[in-house]
Amino acid sequence: MIKFDQFTLDNGLRVIVHEDSSVQLAVMNILYDVGSRDELPTKTGFAHLFEHLMFGGSANIPSYDAPLQLVGGENNAFTSTDITNYYLTVPAANIETGFWLESDRMMSLSFDPNVLDVQRKVVIEEFKQRYLNQPYGDVWLKLRPLAYQTHPYQWATIGKEISHIENATLADVKDFFFHHYLPNNAVLVVAGNVKLDQVKRLSEKWFGPISMGKRSPRKLPAEPKQTKKRILEVEAKVPANALYKSWHMCGRFDSAYYASDFLSDVLSRGHSSRLYKKLVEEKEIFTSLSSFVMGTIDPGMLVVNGRVKDGIDLKDAEAEVDVIIQEVVNEGINENELEKVKNQAEASLKFGEVEVLNRAMNLAFASLSGDADLVNREAKLIEEVTLSDVKQAAQNILREENASVMYYKSAKN
C-alpha cells in the first residue's frame, strides 16, 4: 500500500505527496502528459527532442545539472509514446533545489538557438546509432506503420525520419513547448522524507506563479479495426532471420489489460513458457523467442518476436508459432499457468515498491487513469483475472486478420 495525499494548484498543476520517513532522500518526479502520439505526422520526434532540450538550461539557470550536483542530487528522464517523465533525487534537506530547477524550466526554458543545434545533433546521432546502424534497429520504424495506419503510434518515439529533427525550427520548438509543457498538463510527485505541508508551501512558492496554459483537448484519430492480415518482408545485413508478429489489443487502463498481459506471459515469459519450451528447446526452430505487450495508454500491441535457426524458412517458423497460439485460443490456459504468471506479476509489483523513486513514478503514471490509487488496486485486479478472462483475451486478440507480420531476412553476403 502506497499512502499519498494530493492537491491541485490554481494553475492546474496536480501534486501528489508520498511521505516515507524511513529514507534520507527526497524524490521529485514530474510527468508531462505529452508523448510522440501528440506530434504532427510531419513533425515527429519532438517529444524526445524536448527530453534533451529540457536539460539545456533555462532563462535563469544556464546549467540544469551543475546546481543539482552541488547539493548531491542526480536526475534523468525518458520519453515514450504517451508521456515525458523527468525525475531527480536529492538529500531530503535539499529538496527545494529541485523545486527551483523544475519550476524554472517549466516557466522559462531557454530557447537559445545554440542549445537547439547541439541537442538536435545529439538526437540525430542517436537516431543513426540506435535505429539505422544497429542490427534490427529499424524494426519499430517499420513494424509500427505496418500495424498502425491511422493512429500516431505509427511512428516510434525517436520520430519517423531524421529530416523531421534536422528541419525543426526554433518556432516549431517554441510552439510545441507552449502547447504541452504547462502546469495544467503535468503531474508532480514528491516522495521520500518530506511532509505534506512542506510540499504544499514549496509548490505554491515555486510553481504557483507559473501561468496556466491553453491546453488543447487531445483529439487523436482512432485506429480502425483491422480486418486483414498485413505482411512486410525486409532484408538487411543482420545475424539471423527474425520473425515479428503483432496483434492489436486494448490500452493500459482497460479492464481487459491484465488478462491480455498474462496471455503474453503464458506464451513466452521464461523458459517454461509455451512458445519457448516447444519451439526453442524441443523443436529448435528458434534460437530466441519472446512475447510482450506494449502497455500503451491507447490501444496497443501484443508482439511475438524471435530469431530463427539457420536453414528454417520464416513462414514455416510462423506456422509453428500459430499452432501453439491456436491451442491457446481454442482451449485457453490451465490453472498452473495462470497461477505462475499471477505470482510473477505480484512479485514485480512488490519489487517496484521497494525504491521510493519507483513509487513516485508509478503514482504519476497511475494518475493519468484518472485515479492515482490505481497503484494500490493493481494487486486485486491481478488476483481477479480468471482462466475465462485469458481465453477471452486470446480469442479477441490472436485472430489472423488482426495480425501484422514482418519477415526480417538476413541478407546474404
Coordinates of C-alpha atoms in Angstrom, one line a residue:
M1 CA 0.0 0.0 0.0
I2 CA 1.4 3.4 -1.1
K3 CA 0.0 6.1 1.1
F4 CA -0.3 9.5 -0.5
D5 CA -2.0 12.9 -0.4
Q6 CA -2.8 15.1 -3.4
F7 CA -3.9 18.6 -4.2
T8 CA -4.1 20.9 -7.3
L9 CA -2.7 24.4 -7.6
D10 CA -4.8 27.2 -9.1
N11 CA -2.8 26.9 -12.3
G12 CA -3.8 23.2 -12.7
L13 CA -0.6 21.5 -11.6
R14 CA -1.6 18.2 -9.9
V15 CA 0.7 17.4 -6.9
I16 CA 0.9 14.1 -5.2
V17 CA 2.8 13.7 -1.9
H18 CA 4.1 10.3 -0.6
E19 CA 5.7 10.6 2.8
D20 CA 8.4 8.0 3.8
S21 CA 10.5 9.0 6.8
S22 CA 12.4 5.7 6.6
V23 CA 14.6 7.1 3.8
Q24 CA 17.0 10.1 3.9
L25 CA 16.4 11.3 0.4
A26 CA 13.6 13.1 -1.4
V27 CA 12.4 12.4 -5.0
M28 CA 10.7 14.7 -7.5
N29 CA 9.0 13.2 -10.5
I30 CA 7.3 15.5 -12.9
L31 CA 5.3 13.8 -15.7
Y32 CA 4.2 15.8 -18.7
D33 CA 1.2 14.4 -20.4
V34 CA 2.8 14.5 -23.8
G35 CA 4.5 11.8 -25.9
S36 CA 5.1 11.0 -29.5
R37 CA 1.4 10.4 -30.1
D38 CA 0.9 14.2 -29.6
E39 CA 3.1 15.1 -32.6
L40 CA 2.1 16.1 -36.1
P41 CA 2.8 13.5 -38.7
T42 CA 5.1 15.9 -40.5
K43 CA 7.0 16.9 -37.3
T44 CA 7.8 13.8 -35.4
G45 CA 10.4 13.2 -32.7
F46 CA 9.7 16.5 -30.9
A47 CA 8.7 14.9 -27.5
H48 CA 12.0 13.0 -27.5
L49 CA 13.9 16.2 -28.6
F50 CA 12.4 18.0 -25.7
E51 CA 13.7 15.3 -23.3
H52 CA 17.1 16.6 -24.3
L53 CA 16.3 20.3 -24.6
M54 CA 14.9 20.5 -21.1
F55 CA 18.4 19.9 -19.8
G56 CA 19.9 22.7 -21.9
G57 CA 19.2 25.3 -19.3
S58 CA 16.5 27.8 -18.6
A59 CA 16.4 31.6 -18.8
N60 CA 17.7 32.0 -15.2
I61 CA 19.7 28.8 -14.8
P62 CA 22.2 28.2 -17.7
S63 CA 23.1 24.7 -16.5
Y64 CA 20.5 22.3 -15.0
D65 CA 22.9 19.7 -13.8
A66 CA 25.5 21.8 -12.1
P67 CA 23.4 23.2 -9.2
L68 CA 21.8 19.8 -8.7
Q69 CA 25.1 18.0 -8.4
L70 CA 26.4 20.7 -5.9
V71 CA 23.7 19.6 -3.5
G72 CA 24.3 15.8 -4.0
G73 CA 21.4 15.3 -6.5
E74 CA 21.0 13.1 -9.5
N75 CA 18.5 13.3 -12.4
N76 CA 17.3 11.7 -15.6
A77 CA 14.4 11.5 -18.0
F78 CA 12.6 9.3 -20.5
T79 CA 10.1 9.7 -23.3
S80 CA 7.5 7.3 -24.5
T81 CA 4.6 7.3 -27.0
D82 CA 2.4 8.6 -24.2
I83 CA 4.5 10.6 -21.6
T84 CA 7.6 12.6 -21.0
N85 CA 9.0 12.0 -17.5
Y86 CA 11.7 13.8 -15.6
Y87 CA 12.9 12.8 -12.2
L88 CA 15.6 13.7 -9.6
T89 CA 16.7 12.5 -6.2
V90 CA 18.4 14.7 -3.6
P91 CA 19.2 14.5 0.1
A92 CA 15.9 15.4 1.7
A93 CA 17.3 18.6 3.2
N94 CA 18.0 19.9 -0.3
I95 CA 14.6 19.3 -1.9
E96 CA 14.0 23.0 -2.5
T97 CA 16.8 23.0 -5.1
G98 CA 14.7 20.5 -7.1
F99 CA 11.6 22.8 -6.9
W100 CA 13.7 25.7 -8.1
L101 CA 15.2 23.8 -11.0
E102 CA 12.0 22.2 -12.2
S103 CA 9.8 25.2 -11.9
D104 CA 12.3 27.5 -13.7
R105 CA 12.5 25.3 -16.8
M106 CA 8.7 24.9 -16.9
M107 CA 8.3 28.7 -16.7
S108 CA 11.2 29.9 -18.7
L109 CA 13.0 27.3 -20.7
S110 CA 16.0 28.6 -22.7
F111 CA 15.3 28.8 -26.4
D112 CA 18.9 29.5 -27.2
P113 CA 19.5 28.5 -30.9
N114 CA 22.9 27.1 -29.9
V115 CA 21.2 24.7 -27.4
L116 CA 18.8 23.6 -30.1
D117 CA 21.6 23.0 -32.6
V118 CA 23.6 21.0 -30.0
Q119 CA 20.7 18.8 -28.9
R120 CA 19.5 18.4 -32.5
K121 CA 22.9 16.9 -33.3
V122 CA 22.7 14.6 -30.3
V123 CA 19.3 13.3 -31.3
I124 CA 20.3 12.8 -34.9
E125 CA 23.4 10.8 -33.8
E126 CA 21.2 8.7 -31.5
F127 CA 18.8 8.1 -34.4
K128 CA 21.7 6.9 -36.6
Q129 CA 23.4 4.8 -34.0
R130 CA 20.4 3.1 -32.3
Y131 CA 17.9 2.9 -35.2
L132 CA 19.8 2.9 -38.5
N133 CA 23.2 1.5 -37.9
Q134 CA 22.4 -1.3 -35.5
P135 CA 21.2 -4.8 -36.5
Y136 CA 17.4 -4.9 -36.2
G137 CA 17.5 -1.3 -35.0
D138 CA 14.9 -0.2 -37.6
V139 CA 12.3 -2.8 -36.6
W140 CA 10.0 -0.4 -34.9
L141 CA 10.4 2.2 -37.7
K142 CA 8.9 -0.5 -40.0
L143 CA 6.6 -2.6 -37.8
R144 CA 4.7 0.4 -36.3
P145 CA 3.5 1.9 -39.6
L146 CA 2.5 -1.7 -40.7
A147 CA 0.3 -2.2 -37.6
Y148 CA -1.0 1.4 -37.3
Q149 CA -2.4 3.0 -40.4
T150 CA -4.1 6.0 -38.7
H151 CA -3.2 6.4 -35.0
P152 CA 0.1 8.3 -34.3
Y153 CA 1.5 5.2 -32.7
Q154 CA 2.5 4.5 -36.3
W155 CA 5.9 6.2 -35.6
A156 CA 8.5 5.5 -33.0
T157 CA 9.3 7.9 -30.2
I158 CA 12.6 8.8 -32.0
G159 CA 10.4 10.0 -34.9
K160 CA 9.6 8.9 -38.4
E161 CA 12.7 10.1 -40.1
I162 CA 15.8 12.2 -39.3
S163 CA 14.7 15.0 -41.5
H164 CA 11.9 16.0 -39.1
I165 CA 14.5 16.8 -36.5
E166 CA 17.0 18.3 -39.0
N167 CA 14.3 20.7 -40.2
A168 CA 12.9 21.6 -36.8
T169 CA 13.0 25.4 -36.4
L170 CA 13.1 27.5 -33.2
A171 CA 9.5 28.5 -34.0
D172 CA 8.4 24.8 -34.2
V173 CA 10.1 24.1 -30.9
K174 CA 8.5 27.0 -29.1
D175 CA 5.1 26.1 -30.4
F176 CA 5.4 22.5 -29.1
F177 CA 6.7 23.7 -25.7
F178 CA 3.9 26.2 -25.1
H179 CA 1.2 23.7 -26.1
H180 CA 2.4 20.9 -23.9
Y181 CA 4.9 21.8 -21.1
L182 CA 2.2 23.5 -19.0
P183 CA 1.4 23.2 -15.3
N184 CA -2.1 22.1 -16.2
N185 CA -0.6 19.3 -18.4
A186 CA 1.7 17.9 -15.7
V187 CA 1.7 15.8 -12.6
L188 CA 4.3 16.4 -9.9
V189 CA 5.0 13.7 -7.4
V190 CA 7.2 14.5 -4.3
A191 CA 8.2 11.5 -2.3
G192 CA 10.5 10.4 0.4
N193 CA 11.5 12.2 3.6
V194 CA 9.1 15.1 3.1
K195 CA 6.0 16.4 4.7
L196 CA 2.7 17.4 3.1
D197 CA 2.7 20.9 4.5
Q198 CA 6.3 21.4 3.3
V199 CA 5.4 20.3 -0.2
K200 CA 2.3 22.5 -0.3
R201 CA 4.4 25.5 0.7
L202 CA 7.2 24.8 -1.8
S203 CA 4.7 24.0 -4.6
E204 CA 2.9 27.3 -4.1
K205 CA 6.2 29.2 -3.9
W206 CA 7.9 27.8 -6.9
F207 CA 5.1 26.5 -9.2
G208 CA 2.2 28.7 -8.2
P209 CA 3.4 31.8 -10.1
I210 CA 3.5 29.9 -13.4
S211 CA 0.5 30.8 -15.6
M212 CA -1.9 28.2 -16.7
G213 CA -1.6 27.5 -20.4
K214 CA -4.2 26.9 -23.0
R215 CA -4.3 23.1 -23.0
S216 CA -5.8 21.8 -26.3
P217 CA -8.0 18.8 -26.0
R218 CA -6.4 15.7 -27.3
K219 CA -8.2 14.6 -30.5
L220 CA -6.2 11.6 -31.8
P221 CA -7.6 9.6 -34.7
A222 CA -8.7 6.1 -33.5
E223 CA -7.1 3.2 -35.3
P224 CA -9.8 1.4 -37.3
K225 CA -10.4 -2.3 -36.6
Q226 CA -8.0 -4.4 -38.7
T227 CA -9.8 -6.8 -41.0
K228 CA -7.0 -8.3 -43.0
K229 CA -3.5 -9.7 -42.1
R230 CA -0.7 -7.4 -43.1
I231 CA 2.7 -8.7 -44.2
L232 CA 6.0 -6.9 -44.7
E233 CA 9.3 -8.5 -45.9
V234 CA 12.5 -6.8 -45.1
E235 CA 16.1 -7.7 -45.9
A236 CA 19.2 -6.4 -44.2
K237 CA 22.7 -7.4 -43.0
V238 CA 21.6 -8.9 -39.7
P239 CA 22.9 -12.0 -37.9
A240 CA 19.8 -14.2 -38.5
N241 CA 16.3 -14.2 -39.9
A242 CA 13.8 -12.9 -37.4
L243 CA 10.0 -13.0 -37.1
Y244 CA 7.9 -10.2 -35.7
K245 CA 4.2 -10.8 -35.4
S246 CA 1.9 -8.3 -33.7
W247 CA -1.8 -8.0 -32.9
H248 CA -3.9 -5.1 -31.8
M249 CA -5.1 -5.2 -28.1
C250 CA -6.6 -2.9 -25.5
G251 CA -4.9 0.0 -23.8
R252 CA -3.1 0.1 -20.4
F253 CA -6.1 1.3 -18.4
D254 CA -8.7 -1.0 -20.0
S255 CA -10.3 -3.7 -17.7
A256 CA -9.0 -6.5 -20.1
Y257 CA -5.4 -5.3 -19.9
Y258 CA -4.3 -7.7 -17.2
A259 CA -5.7 -10.8 -18.9
S260 CA -4.0 -9.7 -22.1
D261 CA -0.7 -9.2 -20.3
F262 CA -1.0 -12.7 -18.7
L263 CA -1.7 -14.2 -22.1
S264 CA 1.6 -12.8 -23.4
D265 CA 3.4 -14.1 -20.3
V266 CA 2.0 -17.6 -20.7
L267 CA 3.1 -17.6 -24.4
S268 CA 6.6 -16.6 -23.8
R269 CA 7.8 -15.4 -20.4
G270 CA 10.7 -17.6 -19.2
H271 CA 12.0 -21.0 -20.4
S272 CA 8.9 -22.9 -19.2
S273 CA 6.5 -20.8 -21.3
R274 CA 4.7 -22.4 -24.2
L275 CA 6.4 -20.9 -27.2
Y276 CA 9.9 -21.1 -25.7
K277 CA 9.7 -24.6 -24.4
K278 CA 8.2 -26.1 -27.6
L279 CA 10.0 -24.0 -30.3
V280 CA 13.3 -23.1 -28.8
E281 CA 14.1 -26.1 -26.5
E282 CA 12.2 -29.0 -28.1
K283 CA 12.0 -28.3 -31.8
E284 CA 14.9 -25.9 -32.0
I285 CA 13.2 -23.8 -34.6
F286 CA 14.1 -20.5 -32.9
T287 CA 17.3 -19.6 -31.2
S288 CA 15.4 -16.9 -29.1
L289 CA 11.7 -16.2 -28.7
S290 CA 9.7 -13.8 -26.6
S291 CA 6.4 -12.1 -26.4
F292 CA 5.3 -8.9 -24.7
V293 CA 2.6 -6.2 -24.6
M294 CA 3.4 -2.6 -25.3
G295 CA 1.4 -1.2 -22.3
T296 CA 0.4 2.0 -24.1
I297 CA -2.4 4.2 -22.9
D298 CA -4.3 4.0 -26.2
P299 CA -5.0 0.5 -27.7
G300 CA -1.6 -1.1 -28.1
M301 CA 0.0 -4.3 -29.4
L302 CA 0.9 -7.8 -28.3
V303 CA 4.1 -8.8 -30.0
V304 CA 5.8 -12.2 -30.5
N305 CA 9.3 -12.0 -31.9
G306 CA 12.2 -14.4 -32.3
R307 CA 15.3 -15.2 -34.3
V308 CA 15.1 -18.3 -36.4
K309 CA 17.6 -21.0 -36.7
D310 CA 19.6 -21.1 -39.9
G311 CA 18.0 -23.1 -42.7
I312 CA 14.4 -22.7 -41.5
D313 CA 12.0 -20.6 -43.6
L314 CA 10.4 -17.7 -41.7
K315 CA 6.9 -18.7 -42.9
D316 CA 7.4 -22.2 -41.6
A317 CA 8.6 -20.8 -38.3
E318 CA 5.5 -18.6 -38.1
A319 CA 3.3 -21.6 -38.8
E320 CA 4.8 -23.3 -35.8
V321 CA 4.0 -20.3 -33.6
D322 CA 0.5 -20.2 -35.0
V323 CA -0.1 -23.9 -34.0
I324 CA 0.6 -23.1 -30.3
I325 CA -1.4 -19.8 -30.5
Q326 CA -4.4 -21.6 -31.9
E327 CA -4.2 -24.1 -29.0
V328 CA -4.5 -21.3 -26.5
V329 CA -7.3 -19.7 -28.5
N330 CA -9.3 -22.9 -28.6
E331 CA -8.5 -24.4 -25.2
G332 CA -7.4 -21.5 -23.1
I333 CA -4.6 -21.9 -20.5
N334 CA -4.5 -24.1 -17.3
E335 CA -4.7 -23.2 -13.7
N336 CA -1.0 -23.7 -13.0
E337 CA 0.0 -21.4 -15.9
L338 CA -2.3 -18.7 -14.6
E339 CA -1.1 -19.0 -11.0
K340 CA 2.5 -18.8 -12.2
V341 CA 2.1 -15.6 -14.2
K342 CA 0.0 -14.0 -11.4
N343 CA 2.8 -14.7 -8.9
Q344 CA 5.3 -13.2 -11.3
A345 CA 3.1 -10.1 -11.7
E346 CA 2.6 -9.7 -8.0
A347 CA 6.3 -10.1 -7.4
S348 CA 7.0 -7.4 -9.9
L349 CA 4.6 -5.1 -8.2
K350 CA 6.2 -5.6 -4.8
F351 CA 9.7 -5.2 -6.2
G352 CA 8.5 -2.0 -7.9
E353 CA 7.5 -0.6 -4.5
V354 CA 10.9 -1.1 -2.9
E355 CA 12.5 2.1 -4.2
V356 CA 10.9 5.4 -3.4
L357 CA 11.6 6.7 -6.9
N358 CA 9.7 3.8 -8.4
R359 CA 6.7 4.5 -6.2
A360 CA 6.8 8.2 -7.3
M361 CA 6.9 7.2 -11.0
N362 CA 4.0 4.7 -10.5
L363 CA 1.9 7.2 -8.8
A364 CA 2.4 9.8 -11.5
F365 CA 1.6 7.3 -14.3
A366 CA -1.4 5.9 -12.5
S367 CA -2.9 9.4 -12.1
L368 CA -3.3 9.5 -15.9
S369 CA -6.0 6.9 -15.5
G370 CA -8.0 9.5 -13.5
D371 CA -7.2 7.9 -10.2
A372 CA -3.6 7.6 -8.7
D373 CA -4.9 5.0 -6.3
L374 CA -4.8 2.5 -9.2
V375 CA -1.3 1.7 -7.9
N376 CA -3.0 0.2 -4.8
R377 CA -5.7 -1.6 -6.6
E378 CA -3.5 -3.4 -9.1
A379 CA -2.8 -6.4 -6.8
K380 CA -6.5 -7.0 -6.5
L381 CA -7.1 -6.6 -10.2
I382 CA -4.4 -9.1 -10.9
E383 CA -5.8 -11.6 -8.5
E384 CA -9.3 -11.3 -10.0
V385 CA -8.2 -12.4 -13.5
T386 CA -9.7 -15.8 -14.4
L387 CA -9.0 -18.5 -16.9
S388 CA -12.0 -17.4 -18.8
D389 CA -10.7 -13.8 -19.0
V390 CA -7.4 -15.0 -20.5
K391 CA -9.2 -17.3 -23.0
Q392 CA -11.5 -14.4 -24.0
A393 CA -8.4 -12.1 -24.5
A394 CA -6.8 -14.8 -26.7
Q395 CA -9.9 -15.0 -28.8
N396 CA -10.3 -11.3 -29.1
I397 CA -6.6 -10.6 -29.9
L398 CA -5.0 -13.6 -31.6
R399 CA -7.0 -13.5 -34.8
E400 CA -5.1 -13.8 -38.1
E401 CA -7.0 -10.9 -39.6
N402 CA -5.8 -8.8 -36.6
A403 CA -2.1 -9.6 -37.2
S404 CA 0.7 -7.6 -38.8
V405 CA 3.8 -9.7 -39.6
M406 CA 7.3 -8.7 -40.6
Y407 CA 9.7 -11.2 -42.0
Y408 CA 13.1 -9.7 -41.3
K409 CA 15.5 -11.6 -43.6
S410 CA 19.3 -11.8 -43.2
A411 CA 20.9 -10.6 -46.5
K412 CA 23.4 -13.0 -48.0
N413 CA 26.9 -11.5 -48.1

